[in-house]
PDB file of C-alpha atoms in Angstrom:
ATOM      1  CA  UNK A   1       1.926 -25.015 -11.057  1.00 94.00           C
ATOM      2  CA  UNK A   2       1.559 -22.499 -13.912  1.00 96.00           C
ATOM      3  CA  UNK A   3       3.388 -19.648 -13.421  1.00 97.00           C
ATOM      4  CA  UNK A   4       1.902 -16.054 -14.174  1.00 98.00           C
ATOM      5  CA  UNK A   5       4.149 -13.026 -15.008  1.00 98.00           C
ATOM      6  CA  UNK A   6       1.917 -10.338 -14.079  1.00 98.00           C
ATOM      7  CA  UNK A   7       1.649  -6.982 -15.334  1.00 97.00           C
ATOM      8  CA  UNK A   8      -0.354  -4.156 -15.712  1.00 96.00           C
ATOM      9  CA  UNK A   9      -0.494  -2.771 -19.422  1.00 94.00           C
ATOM     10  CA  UNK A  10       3.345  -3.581 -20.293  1.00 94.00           C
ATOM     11  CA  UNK A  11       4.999  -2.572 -17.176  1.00 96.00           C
ATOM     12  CA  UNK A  12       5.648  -5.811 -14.963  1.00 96.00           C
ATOM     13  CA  UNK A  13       4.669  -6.161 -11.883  1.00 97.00           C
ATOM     14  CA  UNK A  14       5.000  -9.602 -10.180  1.00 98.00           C
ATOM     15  CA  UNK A  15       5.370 -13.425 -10.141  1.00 98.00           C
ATOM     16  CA  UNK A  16       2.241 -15.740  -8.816  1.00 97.00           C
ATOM     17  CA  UNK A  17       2.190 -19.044  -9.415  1.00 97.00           C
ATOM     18  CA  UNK A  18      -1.330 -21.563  -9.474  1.00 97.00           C
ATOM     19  CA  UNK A  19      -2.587 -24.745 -10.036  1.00 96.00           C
ATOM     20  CA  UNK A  20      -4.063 -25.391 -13.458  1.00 96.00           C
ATOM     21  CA  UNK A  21      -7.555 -26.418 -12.206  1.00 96.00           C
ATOM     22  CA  UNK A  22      -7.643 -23.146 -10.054  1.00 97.00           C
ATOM     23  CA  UNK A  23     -11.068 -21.537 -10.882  1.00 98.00           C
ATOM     24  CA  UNK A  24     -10.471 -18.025 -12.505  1.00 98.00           C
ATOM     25  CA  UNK A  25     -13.138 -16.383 -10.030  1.00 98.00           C
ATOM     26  CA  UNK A  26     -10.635 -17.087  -7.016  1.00 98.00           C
ATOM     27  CA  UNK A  27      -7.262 -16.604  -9.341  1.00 98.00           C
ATOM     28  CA  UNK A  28      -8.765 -13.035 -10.321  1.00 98.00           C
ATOM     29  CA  UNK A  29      -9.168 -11.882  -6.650  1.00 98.00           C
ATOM     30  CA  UNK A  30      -6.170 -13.145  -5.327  1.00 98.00           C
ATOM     31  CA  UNK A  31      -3.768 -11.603  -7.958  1.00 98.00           C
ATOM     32  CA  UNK A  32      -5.570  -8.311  -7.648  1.00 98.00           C
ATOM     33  CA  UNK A  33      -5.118  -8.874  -4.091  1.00 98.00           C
ATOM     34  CA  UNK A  34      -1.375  -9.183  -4.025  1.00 98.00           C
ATOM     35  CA  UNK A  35      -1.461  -6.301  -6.623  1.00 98.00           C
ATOM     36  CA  UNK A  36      -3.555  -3.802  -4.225  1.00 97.00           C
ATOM     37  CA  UNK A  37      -1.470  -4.783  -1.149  1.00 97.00           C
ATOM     38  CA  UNK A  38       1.962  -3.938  -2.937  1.00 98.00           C
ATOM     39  CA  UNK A  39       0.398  -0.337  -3.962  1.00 97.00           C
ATOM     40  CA  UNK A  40      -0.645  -0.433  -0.336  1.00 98.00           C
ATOM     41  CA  UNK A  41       2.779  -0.794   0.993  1.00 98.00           C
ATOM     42  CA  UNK A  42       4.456   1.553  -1.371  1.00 97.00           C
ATOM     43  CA  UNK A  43       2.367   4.211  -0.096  1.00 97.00           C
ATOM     44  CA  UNK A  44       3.222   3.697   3.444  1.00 98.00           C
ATOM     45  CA  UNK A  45       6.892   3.464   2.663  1.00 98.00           C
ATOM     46  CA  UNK A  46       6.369   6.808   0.874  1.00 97.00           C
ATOM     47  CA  UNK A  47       4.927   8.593   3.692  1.00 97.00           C
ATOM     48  CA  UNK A  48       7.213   6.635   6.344  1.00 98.00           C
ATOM     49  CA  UNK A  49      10.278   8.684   5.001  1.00 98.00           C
ATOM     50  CA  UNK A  50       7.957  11.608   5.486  1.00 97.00           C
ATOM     51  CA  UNK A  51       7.804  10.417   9.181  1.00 97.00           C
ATOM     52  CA  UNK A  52      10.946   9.973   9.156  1.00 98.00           C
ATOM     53  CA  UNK A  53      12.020  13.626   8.038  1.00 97.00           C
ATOM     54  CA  UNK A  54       9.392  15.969   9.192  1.00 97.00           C
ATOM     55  CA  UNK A  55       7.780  13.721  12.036  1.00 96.00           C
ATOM     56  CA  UNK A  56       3.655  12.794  12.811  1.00 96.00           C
ATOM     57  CA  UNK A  57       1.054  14.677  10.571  1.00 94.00           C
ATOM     58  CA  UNK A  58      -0.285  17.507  11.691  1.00 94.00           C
ATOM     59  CA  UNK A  59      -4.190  17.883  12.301  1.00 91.00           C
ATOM     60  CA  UNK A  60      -5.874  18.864   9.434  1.00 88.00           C
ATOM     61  CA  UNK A  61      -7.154  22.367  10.296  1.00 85.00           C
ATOM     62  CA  UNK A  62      -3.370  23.360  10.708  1.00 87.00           C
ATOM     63  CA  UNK A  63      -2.149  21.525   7.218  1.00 86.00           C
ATOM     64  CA  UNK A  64      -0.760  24.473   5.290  1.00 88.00           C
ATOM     65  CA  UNK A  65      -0.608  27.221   7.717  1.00 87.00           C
ATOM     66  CA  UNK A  66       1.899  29.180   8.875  1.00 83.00           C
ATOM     67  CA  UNK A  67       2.896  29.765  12.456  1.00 81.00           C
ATOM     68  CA  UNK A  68       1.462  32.829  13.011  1.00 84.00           C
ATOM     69  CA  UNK A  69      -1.967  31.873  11.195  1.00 87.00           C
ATOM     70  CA  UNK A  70      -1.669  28.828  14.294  1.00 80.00           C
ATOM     71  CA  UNK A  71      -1.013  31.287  16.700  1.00 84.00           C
ATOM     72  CA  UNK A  72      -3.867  33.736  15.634  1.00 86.00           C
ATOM     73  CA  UNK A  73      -6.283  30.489  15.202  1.00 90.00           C
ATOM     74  CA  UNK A  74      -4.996  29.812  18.813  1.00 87.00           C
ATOM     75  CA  UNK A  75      -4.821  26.081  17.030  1.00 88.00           C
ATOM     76  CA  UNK A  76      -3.250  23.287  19.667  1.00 85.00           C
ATOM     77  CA  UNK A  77      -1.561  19.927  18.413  1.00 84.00           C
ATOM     78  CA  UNK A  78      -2.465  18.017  21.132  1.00 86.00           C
ATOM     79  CA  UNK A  79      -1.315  14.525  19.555  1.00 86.00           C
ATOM     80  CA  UNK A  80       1.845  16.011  18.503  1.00 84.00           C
ATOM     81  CA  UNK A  81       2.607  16.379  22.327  1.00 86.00           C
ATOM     82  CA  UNK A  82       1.221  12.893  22.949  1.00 90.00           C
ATOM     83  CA  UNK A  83       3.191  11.185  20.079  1.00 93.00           C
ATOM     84  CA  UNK A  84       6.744  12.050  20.735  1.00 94.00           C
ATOM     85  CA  UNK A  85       9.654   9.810  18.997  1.00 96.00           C
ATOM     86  CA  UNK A  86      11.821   7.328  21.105  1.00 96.00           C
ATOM     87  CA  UNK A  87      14.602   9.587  22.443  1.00 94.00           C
ATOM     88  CA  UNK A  88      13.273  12.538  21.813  1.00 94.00           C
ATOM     89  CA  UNK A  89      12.799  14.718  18.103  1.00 94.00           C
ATOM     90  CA  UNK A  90      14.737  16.970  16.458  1.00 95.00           C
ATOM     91  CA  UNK A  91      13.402  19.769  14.657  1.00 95.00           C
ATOM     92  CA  UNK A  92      13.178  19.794  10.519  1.00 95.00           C
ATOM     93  CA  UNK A  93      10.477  21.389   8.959  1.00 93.00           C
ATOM     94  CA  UNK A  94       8.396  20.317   6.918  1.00 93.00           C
ATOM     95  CA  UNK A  95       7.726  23.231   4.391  1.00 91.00           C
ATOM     96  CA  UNK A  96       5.009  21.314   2.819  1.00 91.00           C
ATOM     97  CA  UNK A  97       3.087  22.083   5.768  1.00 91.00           C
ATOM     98  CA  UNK A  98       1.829  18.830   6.235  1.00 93.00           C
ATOM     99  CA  UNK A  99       3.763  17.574   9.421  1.00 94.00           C
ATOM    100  CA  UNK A 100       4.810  18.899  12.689  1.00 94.00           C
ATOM    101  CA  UNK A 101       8.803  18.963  11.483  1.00 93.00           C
ATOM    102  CA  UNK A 102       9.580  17.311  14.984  1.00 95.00           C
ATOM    103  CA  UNK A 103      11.438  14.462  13.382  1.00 97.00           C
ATOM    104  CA  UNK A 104      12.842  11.275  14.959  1.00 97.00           C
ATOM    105  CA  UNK A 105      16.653  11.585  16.138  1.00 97.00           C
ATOM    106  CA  UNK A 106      19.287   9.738  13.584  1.00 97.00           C
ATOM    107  CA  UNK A 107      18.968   6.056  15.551  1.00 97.00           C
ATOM    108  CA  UNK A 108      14.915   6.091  15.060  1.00 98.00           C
ATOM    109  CA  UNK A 109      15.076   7.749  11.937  1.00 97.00           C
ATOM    110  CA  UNK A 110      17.557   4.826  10.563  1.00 98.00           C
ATOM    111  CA  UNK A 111      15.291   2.130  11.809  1.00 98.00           C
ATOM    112  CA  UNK A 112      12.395   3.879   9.573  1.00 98.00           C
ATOM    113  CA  UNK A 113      14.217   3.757   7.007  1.00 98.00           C
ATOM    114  CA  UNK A 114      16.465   0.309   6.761  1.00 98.00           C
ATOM    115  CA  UNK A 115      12.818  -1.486   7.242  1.00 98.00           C
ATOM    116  CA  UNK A 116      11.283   0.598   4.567  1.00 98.00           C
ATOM    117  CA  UNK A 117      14.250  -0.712   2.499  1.00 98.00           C
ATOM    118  CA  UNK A 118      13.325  -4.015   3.638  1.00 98.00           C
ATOM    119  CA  UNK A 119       9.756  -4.137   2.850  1.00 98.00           C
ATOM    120  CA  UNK A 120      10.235  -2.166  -0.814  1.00 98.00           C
ATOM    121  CA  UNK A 121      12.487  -5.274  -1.395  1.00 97.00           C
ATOM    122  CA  UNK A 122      10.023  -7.378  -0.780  1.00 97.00           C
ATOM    123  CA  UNK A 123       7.479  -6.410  -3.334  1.00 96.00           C
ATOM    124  CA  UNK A 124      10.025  -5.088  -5.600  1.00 97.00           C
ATOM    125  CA  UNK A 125       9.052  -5.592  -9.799  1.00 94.00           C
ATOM    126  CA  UNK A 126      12.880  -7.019  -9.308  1.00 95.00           C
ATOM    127  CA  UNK A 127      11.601  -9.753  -7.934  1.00 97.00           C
ATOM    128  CA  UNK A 128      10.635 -10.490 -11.420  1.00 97.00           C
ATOM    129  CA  UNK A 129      13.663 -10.762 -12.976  1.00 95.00           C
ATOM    130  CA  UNK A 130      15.175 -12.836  -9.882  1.00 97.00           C
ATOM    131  CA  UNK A 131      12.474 -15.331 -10.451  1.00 96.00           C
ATOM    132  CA  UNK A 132      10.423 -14.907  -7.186  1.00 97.00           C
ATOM    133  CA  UNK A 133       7.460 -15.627  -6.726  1.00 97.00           C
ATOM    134  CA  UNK A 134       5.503 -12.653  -4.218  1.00 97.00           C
ATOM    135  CA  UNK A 135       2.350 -13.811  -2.002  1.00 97.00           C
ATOM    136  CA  UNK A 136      -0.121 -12.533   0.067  1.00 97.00           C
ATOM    137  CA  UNK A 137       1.868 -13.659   2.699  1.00 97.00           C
ATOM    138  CA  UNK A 138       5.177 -12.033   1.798  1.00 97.00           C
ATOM    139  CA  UNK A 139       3.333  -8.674   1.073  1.00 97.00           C
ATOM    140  CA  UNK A 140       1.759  -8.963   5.151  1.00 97.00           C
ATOM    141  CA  UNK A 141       5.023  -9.554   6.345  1.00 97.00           C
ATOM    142  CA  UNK A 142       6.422  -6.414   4.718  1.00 98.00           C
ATOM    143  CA  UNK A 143       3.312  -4.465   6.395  1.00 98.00           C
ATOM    144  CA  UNK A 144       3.656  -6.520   9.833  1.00 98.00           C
ATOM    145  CA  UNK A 145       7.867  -4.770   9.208  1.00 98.00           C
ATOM    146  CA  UNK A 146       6.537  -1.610   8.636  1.00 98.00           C
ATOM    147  CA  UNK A 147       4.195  -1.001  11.603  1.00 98.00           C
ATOM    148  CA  UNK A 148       6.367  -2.881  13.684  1.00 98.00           C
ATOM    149  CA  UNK A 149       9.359  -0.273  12.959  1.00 98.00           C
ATOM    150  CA  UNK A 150       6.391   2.322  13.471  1.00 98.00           C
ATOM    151  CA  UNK A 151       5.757   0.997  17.041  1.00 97.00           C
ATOM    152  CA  UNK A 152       9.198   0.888  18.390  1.00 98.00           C
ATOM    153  CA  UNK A 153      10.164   4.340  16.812  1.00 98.00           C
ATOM    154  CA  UNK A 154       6.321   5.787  18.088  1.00 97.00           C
ATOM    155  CA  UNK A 155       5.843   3.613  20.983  1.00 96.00           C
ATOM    156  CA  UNK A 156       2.446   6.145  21.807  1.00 94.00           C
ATOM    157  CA  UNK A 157       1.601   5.564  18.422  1.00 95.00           C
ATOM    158  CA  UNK A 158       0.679   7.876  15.674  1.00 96.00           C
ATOM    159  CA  UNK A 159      -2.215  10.154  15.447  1.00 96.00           C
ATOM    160  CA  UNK A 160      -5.910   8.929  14.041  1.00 95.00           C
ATOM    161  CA  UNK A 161      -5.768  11.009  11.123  1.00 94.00           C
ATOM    162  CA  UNK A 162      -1.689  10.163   9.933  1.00 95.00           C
ATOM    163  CA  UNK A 163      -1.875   8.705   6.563  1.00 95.00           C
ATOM    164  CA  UNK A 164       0.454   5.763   7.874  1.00 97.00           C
ATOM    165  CA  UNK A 165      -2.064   4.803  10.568  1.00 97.00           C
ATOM    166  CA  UNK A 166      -4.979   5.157   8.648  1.00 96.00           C
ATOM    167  CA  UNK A 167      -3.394   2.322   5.934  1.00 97.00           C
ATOM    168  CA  UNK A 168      -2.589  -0.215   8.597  1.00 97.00           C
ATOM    169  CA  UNK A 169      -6.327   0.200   9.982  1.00 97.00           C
ATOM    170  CA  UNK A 170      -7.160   0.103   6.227  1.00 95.00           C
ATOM    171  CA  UNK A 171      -9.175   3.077   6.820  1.00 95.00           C
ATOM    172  CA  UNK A 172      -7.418   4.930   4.172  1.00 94.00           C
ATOM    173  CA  UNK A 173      -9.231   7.646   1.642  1.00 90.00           C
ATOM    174  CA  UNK A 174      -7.985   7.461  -1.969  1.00 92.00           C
ATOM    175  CA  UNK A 175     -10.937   9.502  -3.243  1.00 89.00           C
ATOM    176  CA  UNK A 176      -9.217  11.501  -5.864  1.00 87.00           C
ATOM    177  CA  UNK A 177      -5.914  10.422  -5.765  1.00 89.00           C
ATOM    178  CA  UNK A 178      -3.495   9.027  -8.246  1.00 90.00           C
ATOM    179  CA  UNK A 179      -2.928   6.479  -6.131  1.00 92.00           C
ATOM    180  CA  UNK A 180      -6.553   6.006  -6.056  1.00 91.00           C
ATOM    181  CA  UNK A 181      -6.190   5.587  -9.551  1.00 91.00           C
ATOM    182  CA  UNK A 182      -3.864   2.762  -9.155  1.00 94.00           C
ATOM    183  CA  UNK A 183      -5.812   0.703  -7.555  1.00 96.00           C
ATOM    184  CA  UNK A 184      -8.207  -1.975  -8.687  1.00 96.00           C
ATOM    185  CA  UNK A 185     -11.332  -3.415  -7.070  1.00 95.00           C
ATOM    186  CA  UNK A 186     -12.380  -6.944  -6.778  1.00 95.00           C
ATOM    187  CA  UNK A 187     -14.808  -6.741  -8.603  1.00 95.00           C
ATOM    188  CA  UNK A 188     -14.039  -5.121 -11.414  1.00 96.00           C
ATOM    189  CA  UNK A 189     -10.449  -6.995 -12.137  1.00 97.00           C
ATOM    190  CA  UNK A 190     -10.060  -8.855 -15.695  1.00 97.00           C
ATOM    191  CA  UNK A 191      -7.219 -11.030 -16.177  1.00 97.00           C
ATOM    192  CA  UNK A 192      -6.102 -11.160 -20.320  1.00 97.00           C
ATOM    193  CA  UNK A 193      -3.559 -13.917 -21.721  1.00 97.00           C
ATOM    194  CA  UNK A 194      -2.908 -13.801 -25.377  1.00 94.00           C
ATOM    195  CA  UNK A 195      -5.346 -10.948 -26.231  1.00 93.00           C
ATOM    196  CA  UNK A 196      -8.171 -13.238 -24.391  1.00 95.00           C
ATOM    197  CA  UNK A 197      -9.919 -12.507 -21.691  1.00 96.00           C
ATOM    198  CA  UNK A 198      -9.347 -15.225 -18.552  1.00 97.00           C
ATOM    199  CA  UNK A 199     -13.331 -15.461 -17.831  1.00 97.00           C
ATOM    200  CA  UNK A 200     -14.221 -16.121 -13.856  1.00 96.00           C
ATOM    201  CA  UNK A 201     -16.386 -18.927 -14.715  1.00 97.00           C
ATOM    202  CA  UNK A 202     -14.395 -20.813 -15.673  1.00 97.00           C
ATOM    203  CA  UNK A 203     -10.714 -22.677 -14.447  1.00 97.00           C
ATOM    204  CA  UNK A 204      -7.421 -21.645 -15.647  1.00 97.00           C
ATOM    205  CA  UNK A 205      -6.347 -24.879 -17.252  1.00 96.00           C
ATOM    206  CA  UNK A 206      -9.892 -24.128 -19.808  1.00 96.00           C
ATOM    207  CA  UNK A 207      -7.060 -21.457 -21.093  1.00 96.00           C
ATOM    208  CA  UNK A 208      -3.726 -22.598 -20.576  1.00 94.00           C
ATOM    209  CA  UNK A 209      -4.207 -26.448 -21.177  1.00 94.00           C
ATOM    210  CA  UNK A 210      -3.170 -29.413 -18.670  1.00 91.00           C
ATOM    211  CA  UNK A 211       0.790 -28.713 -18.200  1.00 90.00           C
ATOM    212  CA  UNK A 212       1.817 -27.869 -15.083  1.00 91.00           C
ATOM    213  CA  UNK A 213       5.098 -26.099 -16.145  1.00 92.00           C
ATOM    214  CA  UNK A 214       3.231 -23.450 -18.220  1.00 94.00           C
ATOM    215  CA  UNK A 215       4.536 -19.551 -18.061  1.00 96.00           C
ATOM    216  CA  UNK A 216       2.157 -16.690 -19.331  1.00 97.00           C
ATOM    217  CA  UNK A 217       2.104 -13.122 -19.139  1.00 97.00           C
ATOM    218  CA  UNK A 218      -1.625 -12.221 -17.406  1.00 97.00           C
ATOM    219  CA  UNK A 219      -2.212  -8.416 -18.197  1.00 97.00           C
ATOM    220  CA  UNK A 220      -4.600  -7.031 -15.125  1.00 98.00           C
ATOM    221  CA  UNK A 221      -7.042  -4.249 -15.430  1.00 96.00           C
ATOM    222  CA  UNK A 222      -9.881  -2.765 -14.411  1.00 94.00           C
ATOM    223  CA  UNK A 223     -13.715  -2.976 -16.083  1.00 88.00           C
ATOM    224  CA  UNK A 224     -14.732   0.455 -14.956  1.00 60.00           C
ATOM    225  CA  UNK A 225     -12.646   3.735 -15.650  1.00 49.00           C
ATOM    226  CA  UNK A 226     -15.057   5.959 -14.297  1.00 41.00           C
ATOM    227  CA  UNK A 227     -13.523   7.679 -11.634  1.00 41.00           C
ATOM    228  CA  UNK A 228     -15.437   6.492  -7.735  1.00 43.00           C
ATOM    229  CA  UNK A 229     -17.684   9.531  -6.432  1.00 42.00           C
ATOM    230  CA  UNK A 230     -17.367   8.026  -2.708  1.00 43.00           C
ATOM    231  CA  UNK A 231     -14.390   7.050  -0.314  1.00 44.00           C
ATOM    232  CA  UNK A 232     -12.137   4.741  -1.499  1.00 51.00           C
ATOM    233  CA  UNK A 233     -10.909   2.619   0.729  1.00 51.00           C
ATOM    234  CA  UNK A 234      -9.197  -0.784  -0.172  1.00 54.00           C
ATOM    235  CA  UNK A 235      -8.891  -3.516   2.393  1.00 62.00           C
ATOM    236  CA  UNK A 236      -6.523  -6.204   1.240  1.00 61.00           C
ATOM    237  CA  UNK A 237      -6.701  -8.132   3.538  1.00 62.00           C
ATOM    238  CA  UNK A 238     -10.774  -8.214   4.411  1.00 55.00           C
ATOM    239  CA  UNK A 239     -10.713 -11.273   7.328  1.00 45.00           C
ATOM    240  CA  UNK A 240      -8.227  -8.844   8.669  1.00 46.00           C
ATOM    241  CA  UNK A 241      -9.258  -5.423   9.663  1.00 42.00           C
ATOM    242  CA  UNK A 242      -5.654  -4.623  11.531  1.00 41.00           C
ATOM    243  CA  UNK A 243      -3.203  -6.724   9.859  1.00 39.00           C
ATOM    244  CA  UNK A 244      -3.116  -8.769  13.042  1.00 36.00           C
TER     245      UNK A 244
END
């Protein structure tokens, strides 16, 4: 199996490792697979210790206002009364203005948060340096963690709109985003070794030669830098609209 150190310009990102006579179409997708899924669960773990501090997000025509602007709307959070944390919430808010500050009590809040440990573990770039290898499986099984910590701590489940929610139904926006920035489609992925471009049509052993044991450094990035005009939404798992 040759083993690719992959990175993205010089920053390192992960381990994958592939048969020489793997064709270069299928080797491009899956690394930028395993790529978009670990962006995809460092967002949620970014907005699950949101959850976990200010509780569910709050509709969007009450993001940013203040109570008395909710009051004067005569706005109503009806999911916020329908999603309501194992053993009740405790108040924090959120002075973002972005979630209902009815936070998860200390037991539910540390079950958020030793699984988002967990799963950043997972597809940490330390992997790297411990000699791990990360698949598409590992990077699932971090997501399965996450949702499943989701569930027990939201047991109603979270509202339509909540960011976290919207990235395990991959129904997720990144239209103008950094982190819609980050990511890379399918399509448009290159793979470069030694300042040469790994060409789809053709296997990875055309490059890298016949042995087996063979390390290289595979820089990933994108063909297109214009910036998408419509919803971007990346599903990295695509036989797999829920993450079942």
């Amino acid at each position: 199996m040759v083993l690719l150190h992959v990175k993205r310009g010089d920053e390192s990102q992960f381990l994958l490792q592939a048969p020489g006579s793997t064709e270069l179409e299928e080797l491009t997708v899956q690394v930028t697979r395993v790529y978009n899924a670990r962006l995809k669960v460092q967002r949620v773990c970014s907005e699950m210790e949101e959850l976990a501090e200010h509780g569910i997000f709050l509709p969007p025509n009450m993001q940013g206002l203040t109570d008395d602007q909710i009051e004067e709307l005569k706005l109503r959070d009806e999911w916020g009364e329908k999603c309501v944390p194992s053993g009740g919430s405790v108040f924090k808010k959120d002075d973002i203005g972005r979630r209902n500050g009815q936070a998860p009590n200390e037991k539910m809040k540390e079950v958020l948060k030793k699984t988002i440990e967990e799963a950043r573990a997972i597809i940490s770039k330390k992997q790297v340096e411990a000699g791990v290898c990360v698949t598409m499986e590992m990077v699932k099984d971090a997501l399965d963690q996450l949702r499943g910590a989701v569930m027990i701590v939201y047991p109603m489940g979270l509202p339509p709109y909540d960011p976290i929610r919207m990235e395990f139904e991959n129904k997720e926006d990144l239209s103008g985003t950094q982190a819609g920035l980050n990511v890379i489609e399918e399509s448009e992925a290159q793979l470069w070794w030694a300042a040469k471009e790994l060409r789809r049509t053709k296997k990875l052993s055309d490059y890298v030669g016949k042995n087996e044991k063979t390390k290289i450094i595979a820089k990933i990035q994108q063909v297109s830098t214009f910036f998408h005009t419509t919803p971007l939404s990346v599903n990295c798992f695509p036989t797999n609209k829920k993450l079942e």
